[in-house]
Amino acid sequence: MALSICFFLFLSLSFWCNALAASHGQPSTPFLFPVTKSTVVPNPLRFFSPRLLSAPLPTNSFFQNLVVGKGNEPEYIHPYLIKSASSSLSLSYPSRLSNSSLISQVFVPDLTITSLNKTSRSAIPNTRHRISSYSDLSVTLDLPSNNLRFFLVRGSPFLTSSTITRRTTHLSISTIHAILSLSSDDSLTKHTVNLNNTQTWLFYTSAPVSFTHSISQIISSEFSGVIRFAILPDSKEKYEAILDKYSSCYPISGHVELTKPFRLEYKWNRKGKGKLLLLAHPLHSQLLSRNAVLEGFKYKSIDGDLVGVIGDSWALKLEPVPVTWHSIGGIKREHFPEIVSTLREDVDALNSTTISTSASYYYGKSVARAARLALIAEEVKFPKAIPLVAKFLRNAIQPWLDGNYGGNGFLYERQWGGLVTKLGSNSSSEDFGFGIYNDHHFHLGYFVYAIAVLAKIDPAWGRQYKPQAYSLVADYMNLGLGSSSYSYYPQLRNFDPWKLHSWAAGLFNFSDGRNQESTSEAVNAYYSAALLGLAYKDNHLEGIGSTLAALEILSAQTWWHVRKDDDMYGEEFTRKNRVVGILWANMRDTKLWFAPAEWKACRLGIQVLPISPITEILFPDAGFVRELVEWASPSLSLSGVGESWKDFVYALNGIYNYTSAVNNIRKLKVHDDGNSLSNLLWWIHSRRR
Ligand SMILES: *[C@@H]1O[C@H](CO)[C@@H](O)[C@H](O)[C@H]1NC(C)=O
Ligand SMILES: *[C@@H]1O[C@H](CO)[C@@H](O)[C@H](O)[C@H]1NC(C)=O
Ligand SMILES: *[C@@H]1O[C@H](CO)[C@@H](O)[C@H](O)[C@H]1NC(C)=O
Ligand SMILES: *[C@@H]1O[C@H](CO)[C@@H](O)[C@H](O)[C@H]1NC(C)=O
Ligand SMILES: *[C@@H]1O[C@H](CO)[C@@H](O)[C@H](O)[C@H]1NC(C)=O
Ligand SMILES: *[C@@H]1O[C@H](CO)[C@@H](O)[C@H](O)[C@H]1NC(C)=O
Ligand SMILES: *[C@@H]1O[C@H](CO)[C@@H](O)[C@H](O)[C@H]1NC(C)=O
């Protein structure tokens, strides 16, 4: 059985594959929530090759736009934006539009690739592409009627295409610019195209080809084989020599292995001769061993400069983060009485509380809020409160796991392979689009947090509901989990193993790709998964959860947090913003889904909540935290910015000014629905070391 699991995982993520044979204490019988037929998910058969449908499908991936809607919105595969429409693939080396409220990359079809041969094939409409395979680091897009295949590998400076069959094809490459010149070398395998927008493109062909061109279109002689397209980002000869040197080795897919906690390895399958040249984004560069980087070979990107790296595998190593139930530094005893007296009130109030919402997000926040009270009680030595919290949690959580909660519940959706809520199964707007796979890690992260705590304080309950608990976490963070049963879910629903953070957007087609707003809720999802691992003494689960939490934190710090002296986003944007609102694959926005850009306290708060022991790892730099607080504080007085956002501004203030924050926190009368005064007092007193 272990062998077949390893085989199944081979082309995609694998985690300690050879250790899977040993039981990690996972339940032996998989748990599956009741099956439903969703009326709102799109039919995956329109774009996926039928043979891919036997496995759960990705729902928040870097190529999602290619498989939802009409399949014709662009996607960013670094350094190119690509777009598939009308039986052709267009690529763009995007320029950046930037002002103080928005940064975006503009899609301009610099080259549009198709063939003159059009053969109509059985079931595939002429104009539609097909995804013939995908992996963690690539997607393969076919235009069957044109006999063309594209190996879309992330971070490749070359866009690689090949004919699908051995039959020859006349390639057509058109542009919206004007073609100033086209020249080929003596071997007719390297071709240089100058456009009137100052761009120079190099085409490398695996066999001799001759081209003819008009002002806007290039036609090839009959061709069969591989053709690669690369922009010369700078007219420097050095760049051209590097592209020449690495032009004949091409990647066709790539996967990620998390071999040990806080380490990951990329491995690409490649073809052709020579070594593989790919591009690393700034976070890769930070985590890669230095010697692998090709200094001075750069492509621009909304995510920062991409630099060349040689080799068909990369090792990334990161600093471990501590995953703990309680505050990392502890709380001085002198503060216990204040926390205990508040805790007594918060816990007493649970006795008369029934959660008034049935929405999965808010419900999840309510149970996670209550679960914090039990852990705080442990920390401040107030054990009397714990059974009361446990009772509340059992009553609140169990109906969702038993399937007898009246207002909502979890169901299994087979077409894409994953959980949906009852409310989401026939509505793409209920539960914030949970039914079309939006925000799963946020909602489920809160449930998993509460379940982890309950399993810790009531181990008998934990044993009874272990299969359900694993099913919830596997929906967003699967990686095999040690049992083939978890082939019910994709390997990682939200986490992007190339970009190194999560996406939330589900099966919506958005012209700027996937997006994520709250990095702190994403961190919470992986931190909670790691806590579940702690609760069940499952090192494997703890290891994956901690590793993904650490990566999500690094990504938040790299791309969401904007320090005054950063150069990631340019001067104008950096001057006005200390944090990004919604980060899209192809855009940085300062507004939120629920608030305008001016409501900075909301923009900051959504990157802080929920407050838990991992929060201090997300915000380790007191100097930057001061920048954040000074930037956001004035907006607290704007009408529209609710009182409860003070929770997060004051909590951050406490990182560098205990006295001022503790005074402000004591005066607060209302709190975020996932927070409590007990939790704020626990936080602020644990800042004082
Ligand atoms: C998404 O796809 C639907 C269905 O094809 C279409 O009506 C809608 O306009 C698309 N939205 C965007 C933003 O492209
Ligand atoms: C920034 O650019 C966007 C898109 O072009 C525009 O809608 C917006 O008004 C601009 N904002 C500012 C502050 O100039
Ligand atoms: C494309 O057309 C050429 C002739 O124009 C032909 O030789 C070739 O076989 C055709 N290829 C395919 C895939 O139909
Ligand atoms: C380049 O050519 C295109 C298409 O002919 C034309 O629309 C555009 O204005 C030209 N651009 C420049 C900078 O000459
Ligand atoms: C909880 O509430 C019930 C009635 O609603 C009451 O009988 C019970 O004593 C309360 N328990 C505690 C510990 O306050
Ligand atoms: C979804 O199903 C429920 C229960 O069957 C029904 O009340 C509701 O109107 C449906 N919603 C939509 C959008 O079809
Ligand atoms: C902390 O805040 C108080 C009140 O705003 C201020 O008086 C004090 O100088 C601050 N201390 C530090 C270290 O910033």
Short mmCIF file of C-alpha atoms in Angstrom, two decimals, residues 7-315:
data_model
loop_
_atom_site.label_atom_id
_atom_site.label_comp_id
_atom_site.label_asym_id
_atom_site.label_seq_id
_atom_site.Cartn_x
_atom_site.Cartn_y
_atom_site.Cartn_z
CA PHE A 7 3.54 6.24 -6.83
CA PHE A 8 0.42 8.31 -6.63
CA LEU A 9 2.33 11.18 -5.12
CA PHE A 10 5.25 10.97 -7.46
CA LEU A 11 4.14 13.60 -9.90
CA SER A 12 2.95 15.96 -7.30
CA LEU A 13 3.64 16.86 -3.73
CA SER A 14 5.09 14.22 -1.54
CA PHE A 15 5.95 14.47 2.07
CA TRP A 16 8.17 11.96 3.76
CA CYS A 17 6.90 9.50 1.26
CA ASN A 18 8.94 6.61 2.51
CA ALA A 19 7.75 7.27 6.02
CA LEU A 20 4.14 6.83 5.03
CA ALA A 21 4.30 3.09 5.49
CA ALA A 22 4.55 3.64 9.19
CA SER A 23 1.33 4.64 10.82
CA HIS A 24 1.36 8.19 12.06
CA GLY A 25 -1.65 7.44 14.13
CA GLN A 26 -4.09 8.53 11.46
CA PRO A 27 -7.49 6.94 11.49
CA SER A 28 -7.51 3.72 9.51
CA THR A 29 -10.96 4.26 8.05
CA PRO A 30 -11.31 7.45 6.12
CA PHE A 31 -14.19 9.66 7.00
CA LEU A 32 -16.25 11.15 4.25
CA PHE A 33 -18.90 13.76 4.86
CA PRO A 34 -22.23 13.04 3.11
CA VAL A 35 -21.99 13.40 -0.64
CA THR A 36 -23.90 16.20 -2.36
CA LYS A 37 -24.37 17.25 -5.91
CA SER A 38 -23.48 20.92 -6.12
CA THR A 39 -25.52 23.03 -8.48
CA VAL A 40 -22.93 25.82 -8.61
CA VAL A 41 -19.52 24.36 -9.43
CA PRO A 42 -18.52 24.58 -13.10
CA ASN A 43 -18.06 21.37 -15.05
CA PRO A 44 -14.34 20.51 -15.08
CA LEU A 45 -14.72 18.40 -18.22
CA ARG A 46 -14.87 21.51 -20.35
CA PHE A 47 -11.13 22.10 -19.96
CA PHE A 48 -9.50 19.17 -18.20
CA SER A 49 -8.49 16.09 -20.11
CA PRO A 50 -10.97 13.37 -19.03
CA ARG A 51 -8.21 11.18 -17.66
CA LEU A 52 -7.36 13.86 -15.06
CA LEU A 53 -10.85 13.76 -13.58
CA SER A 54 -10.29 10.62 -11.53
CA ALA A 55 -8.26 12.64 -9.00
CA PRO A 56 -9.43 15.68 -7.02
CA LEU A 57 -8.76 18.85 -9.00
CA PRO A 58 -6.99 22.06 -8.02
CA THR A 59 -9.38 24.86 -7.08
CA ASN A 60 -7.11 27.81 -6.17
CA SER A 61 -4.18 27.25 -8.48
CA PHE A 62 -1.95 29.55 -10.50
CA PHE A 63 -3.70 28.33 -13.67
CA GLN A 64 -7.29 28.44 -12.39
CA ASN A 65 -8.38 30.99 -14.99
CA LEU A 66 -7.60 28.44 -17.70
CA VAL A 67 -10.27 26.07 -16.37
CA VAL A 68 -13.13 28.34 -15.25
CA GLY A 69 -15.45 30.74 -17.04
CA LYS A 70 -14.53 30.77 -20.71
CA GLY A 71 -10.96 29.82 -19.86
CA ASN A 72 -9.75 32.99 -21.51
CA GLU A 73 -8.61 35.24 -18.67
CA PRO A 74 -4.83 35.74 -18.36
CA GLU A 75 -2.62 33.97 -15.85
CA TYR A 76 0.82 34.96 -14.63
CA ILE A 77 3.47 32.32 -14.93
CA HIS A 78 6.53 34.53 -14.25
CA PRO A 79 7.93 36.27 -16.17
CA TYR A 80 5.10 36.10 -18.73
CA LEU A 81 1.40 36.67 -18.61
CA ILE A 82 -0.31 34.15 -20.84
CA LYS A 83 -3.81 34.03 -22.21
CA SER A 84 -5.49 31.30 -24.19
CA ALA A 85 -8.26 32.28 -26.58
CA SER A 86 -9.57 31.30 -29.99
CA SER A 87 -7.19 28.41 -30.42
CA SER A 88 -4.09 30.42 -29.76
CA LEU A 89 -1.85 31.29 -26.86
CA SER A 90 -0.75 34.87 -26.32
CA LEU A 91 2.14 35.91 -24.17
CA SER A 92 3.02 39.22 -22.69
CA TYR A 93 6.09 40.46 -20.89
CA PRO A 94 4.01 42.87 -18.85
CA SER A 95 4.76 46.42 -17.99
CA ARG A 96 3.72 47.77 -14.62
CA LEU A 97 1.10 50.44 -13.88
CA SER A 98 1.55 51.89 -10.48
CA ASN A 99 0.18 54.68 -8.36
CA SER A 100 -0.39 55.14 -4.66
CA SER A 101 -3.50 52.95 -4.57
CA LEU A 102 -2.87 50.19 -7.09
CA ILE A 103 -0.13 48.26 -8.84
CA SER A 104 -0.99 46.10 -11.78
CA GLN A 105 0.64 44.45 -14.74
CA VAL A 106 -0.82 45.18 -18.12
CA PHE A 107 -1.53 42.33 -20.47
CA VAL A 108 -0.56 43.21 -24.05
CA PRO A 109 -0.40 40.31 -26.50
CA ASP A 110 3.22 40.75 -27.54
CA LEU A 111 3.17 37.40 -29.33
CA THR A 112 0.19 35.26 -30.27
CA ILE A 113 1.06 31.71 -31.20
CA THR A 114 -1.11 29.39 -33.22
CA SER A 115 -0.84 27.25 -36.33
CA LEU A 116 -2.32 27.59 -39.77
CA ASN A 117 -3.45 23.98 -39.72
CA LYS A 118 -6.85 23.65 -38.15
CA THR A 119 -8.11 20.14 -37.78
CA SER A 120 -11.42 19.71 -36.15
CA ARG A 121 -11.29 16.89 -33.67
CA SER A 122 -14.20 14.95 -32.29
CA ALA A 123 -15.51 16.39 -29.05
CA ILE A 124 -13.19 19.35 -28.72
CA PRO A 125 -14.59 22.60 -30.01
CA ASN A 126 -12.07 24.24 -32.33
CA THR A 127 -11.54 27.21 -30.13
CA ARG A 128 -11.06 25.43 -26.83
CA HIS A 129 -7.83 24.41 -25.15
CA ARG A 130 -7.37 21.35 -23.04
CA ILE A 131 -5.31 20.83 -19.89
CA SER A 132 -3.52 17.55 -20.55
CA SER A 133 -1.51 17.50 -17.33
CA TYR A 134 -0.49 19.67 -14.40
CA SER A 135 1.96 19.52 -11.54
CA ASP A 136 2.93 21.72 -8.61
CA LEU A 137 5.13 23.90 -10.79
CA SER A 138 3.57 23.62 -14.25
CA VAL A 139 0.54 23.14 -16.39
CA THR A 140 0.45 21.68 -19.89
CA LEU A 141 -2.03 23.30 -22.21
CA ASP A 142 -2.92 21.71 -25.55
CA LEU A 143 -4.54 23.22 -28.58
CA PRO A 144 -5.54 19.88 -30.10
CA SER A 145 -7.03 21.33 -33.23
CA ASN A 146 -3.73 23.12 -33.93
CA ASN A 147 -1.40 20.27 -33.02
CA LEU A 148 0.28 22.52 -30.44
CA ARG A 149 1.21 21.90 -26.83
CA PHE A 150 2.54 24.46 -24.33
CA PHE A 151 4.63 23.47 -21.31
CA LEU A 152 3.77 26.36 -19.01
CA VAL A 153 6.39 26.03 -16.31
CA ARG A 154 6.50 28.72 -13.66
CA GLY A 155 9.56 30.89 -13.66
CA SER A 156 10.84 29.78 -17.05
CA PRO A 157 12.41 32.59 -19.07
CA PHE A 158 11.50 30.50 -22.13
CA LEU A 159 7.94 29.70 -23.03
CA THR A 160 8.16 26.22 -24.53
CA SER A 161 5.84 24.82 -27.15
CA SER A 162 5.90 21.64 -29.16
CA THR A 163 3.86 19.93 -31.80
CA ILE A 164 1.65 17.27 -30.21
CA THR A 165 1.99 14.70 -33.01
CA ARG A 166 4.82 14.08 -35.44
CA ARG A 167 2.85 15.73 -38.18
CA THR A 168 4.21 19.03 -39.31
CA THR A 169 2.51 22.33 -38.74
CA HIS A 170 2.85 25.84 -40.06
CA LEU A 171 3.30 28.04 -37.04
CA SER A 172 1.77 31.47 -37.04
CA ILE A 173 3.15 34.04 -34.61
CA SER A 174 1.47 37.39 -34.69
CA THR A 175 1.88 40.58 -32.71
CA ILE A 176 -0.04 43.77 -32.09
CA HIS A 177 3.22 45.64 -32.47
CA ALA A 178 5.06 46.07 -35.75
CA ILE A 179 7.78 43.61 -36.73
CA LEU A 180 10.86 45.64 -37.56
CA SER A 181 13.15 42.76 -38.39
CA LEU A 182 13.49 38.99 -38.25
CA SER A 183 16.76 37.20 -38.72
CA SER A 184 17.88 33.61 -38.33
CA ASP A 185 21.31 32.20 -37.63
CA ASP A 186 23.07 29.85 -40.10
CA SER A 187 21.62 26.73 -38.50
CA LEU A 188 18.09 28.17 -38.78
CA THR A 189 17.46 27.18 -35.14
CA LYS A 190 17.84 30.59 -33.52
CA HIS A 191 15.77 33.51 -34.69
CA THR A 192 15.76 37.12 -33.54
CA VAL A 193 12.69 39.30 -33.82
CA ASN A 194 12.70 43.03 -33.19
CA LEU A 195 9.40 44.77 -32.51
CA ASN A 196 8.65 48.46 -32.66
CA ASN A 197 7.88 48.61 -28.90
CA THR A 198 11.65 48.16 -28.25
CA GLN A 199 11.24 44.44 -27.46
CA THR A 200 13.58 41.80 -28.85
CA TRP A 201 12.37 38.20 -28.80
CA LEU A 202 14.45 35.11 -29.43
CA PHE A 203 12.88 31.96 -30.90
CA TYR A 204 14.80 28.71 -30.54
CA THR A 205 13.70 25.74 -32.64
CA SER A 206 14.70 22.10 -32.23
CA ALA A 207 15.02 21.73 -36.02
CA PRO A 208 15.82 24.15 -38.82
CA VAL A 209 12.90 26.41 -39.68
CA SER A 210 12.59 29.31 -42.03
CA PHE A 211 10.21 32.15 -41.35
CA THR A 212 8.53 34.71 -43.53
CA HIS A 213 6.85 37.73 -42.08
CA SER A 214 4.57 40.65 -42.75
CA ILE A 215 4.30 43.72 -40.55
CA SER A 216 2.39 41.81 -37.87
CA GLN A 217 2.63 38.09 -38.55
CA ILE A 218 5.36 35.47 -38.83
CA ILE A 219 4.75 32.16 -40.62
CA SER A 220 7.05 29.17 -40.31
CA SER A 221 7.96 26.56 -42.86
CA GLU A 222 6.53 23.11 -42.09
CA PHE A 223 7.66 22.33 -38.60
CA SER A 224 7.58 19.51 -36.13
CA GLY A 225 9.39 19.64 -32.79
CA VAL A 226 10.01 22.16 -30.03
CA ILE A 227 10.02 25.93 -30.24
CA ARG A 228 10.92 28.20 -27.33
CA PHE A 229 10.23 31.90 -27.01
CA ALA A 230 12.17 34.24 -24.76
CA ILE A 231 12.28 37.97 -24.43
CA LEU A 232 15.68 39.57 -24.16
CA PRO A 233 14.96 41.68 -21.09
CA ASP A 234 17.92 43.90 -21.77
CA SER A 235 19.78 44.28 -24.99
CA LYS A 236 22.94 43.27 -23.19
CA GLU A 237 24.94 40.61 -24.99
CA LYS A 238 25.45 38.85 -21.70
CA TYR A 239 21.73 38.01 -21.43
CA GLU A 240 21.65 36.65 -24.95
CA ALA A 241 24.66 34.41 -24.36
CA ILE A 242 22.97 32.98 -21.26
CA LEU A 243 19.70 32.33 -23.07
CA ASP A 244 21.61 30.69 -25.94
CA LYS A 245 23.49 28.48 -23.55
CA TYR A 246 20.38 27.17 -21.79
CA SER A 247 18.00 27.17 -24.74
CA SER A 248 18.03 23.45 -25.44
CA CYS A 249 17.09 22.08 -22.03
CA TYR A 250 13.39 22.52 -21.30
CA PRO A 251 11.25 21.69 -18.28
CA ILE A 252 7.98 19.83 -18.80
CA SER A 253 6.72 19.56 -15.22
CA GLY A 254 7.91 19.98 -11.67
CA HIS A 255 6.98 18.90 -8.19
CA VAL A 256 7.69 19.91 -4.65
CA GLU A 257 8.85 17.68 -1.86
CA LEU A 258 8.72 18.63 1.77
CA THR A 259 11.43 16.26 2.82
CA LYS A 260 11.82 17.47 6.38
CA PRO A 261 10.20 20.20 8.44
CA PHE A 262 11.27 23.63 7.23
CA ARG A 263 12.89 22.32 4.07
CA LEU A 264 11.53 21.88 0.63
CA GLU A 265 12.87 20.73 -2.64
CA TYR A 266 11.75 21.50 -6.17
CA LYS A 267 12.40 18.87 -8.83
CA TRP A 268 11.73 19.39 -12.49
CA ASN A 269 11.34 16.83 -15.23
CA ARG A 270 13.22 18.07 -18.22
CA LYS A 271 14.05 17.18 -21.77
CA GLY A 272 16.72 18.20 -24.24
CA LYS A 273 20.40 18.87 -23.73
CA GLY A 274 22.37 20.87 -21.21
CA LYS A 275 21.31 22.34 -17.91
CA LEU A 276 18.04 23.88 -16.84
CA LEU A 277 17.73 27.64 -16.42
CA LEU A 278 14.81 28.94 -14.36
CA LEU A 279 13.99 32.11 -12.47
CA ALA A 280 13.63 32.57 -8.72
CA HIS A 281 11.50 35.21 -7.02
CA PRO A 282 12.84 37.20 -4.05
CA LEU A 283 11.63 34.76 -1.40
CA HIS A 284 13.16 31.83 -3.29
CA SER A 285 16.42 33.78 -3.45
CA GLN A 286 16.29 34.33 0.29
CA LEU A 287 15.79 30.60 0.98
CA LEU A 288 18.06 29.16 -1.72
CA SER A 289 21.70 28.45 -1.15
CA ARG A 290 23.52 31.46 -2.59
CA ASN A 291 25.83 29.71 -5.01
CA ALA A 292 22.98 28.55 -7.21
CA VAL A 293 21.98 32.06 -8.25
CA LEU A 294 23.12 33.50 -11.57
CA GLU A 295 23.95 37.05 -10.53
CA GLY A 296 22.93 39.83 -12.84
CA PHE A 297 20.47 37.85 -14.96
CA LYS A 298 17.15 39.47 -14.11
CA TYR A 299 13.57 39.68 -15.28
CA LYS A 300 11.13 42.15 -13.79
CA SER A 301 7.98 41.08 -12.01
CA ILE A 302 5.25 42.48 -9.77
CA ASP A 303 6.70 40.20 -7.10
CA GLY A 304 10.16 41.73 -7.35
CA ASP A 305 13.12 40.93 -9.60
CA LEU A 306 13.38 37.36 -10.79
CA VAL A 307 16.92 36.02 -10.99
CA GLY A 308 18.37 33.09 -12.93
CA VAL A 309 19.11 29.79 -11.18
CA ILE A 310 20.77 26.80 -12.87
CA GLY A 311 19.79 23.24 -12.06
CA ASP A 312 16.90 20.81 -12.22
CA SER A 313 16.39 20.75 -8.49
CA TRP A 314 16.47 23.47 -5.84
CA ALA A 315 16.68 23.12 -2.09
#
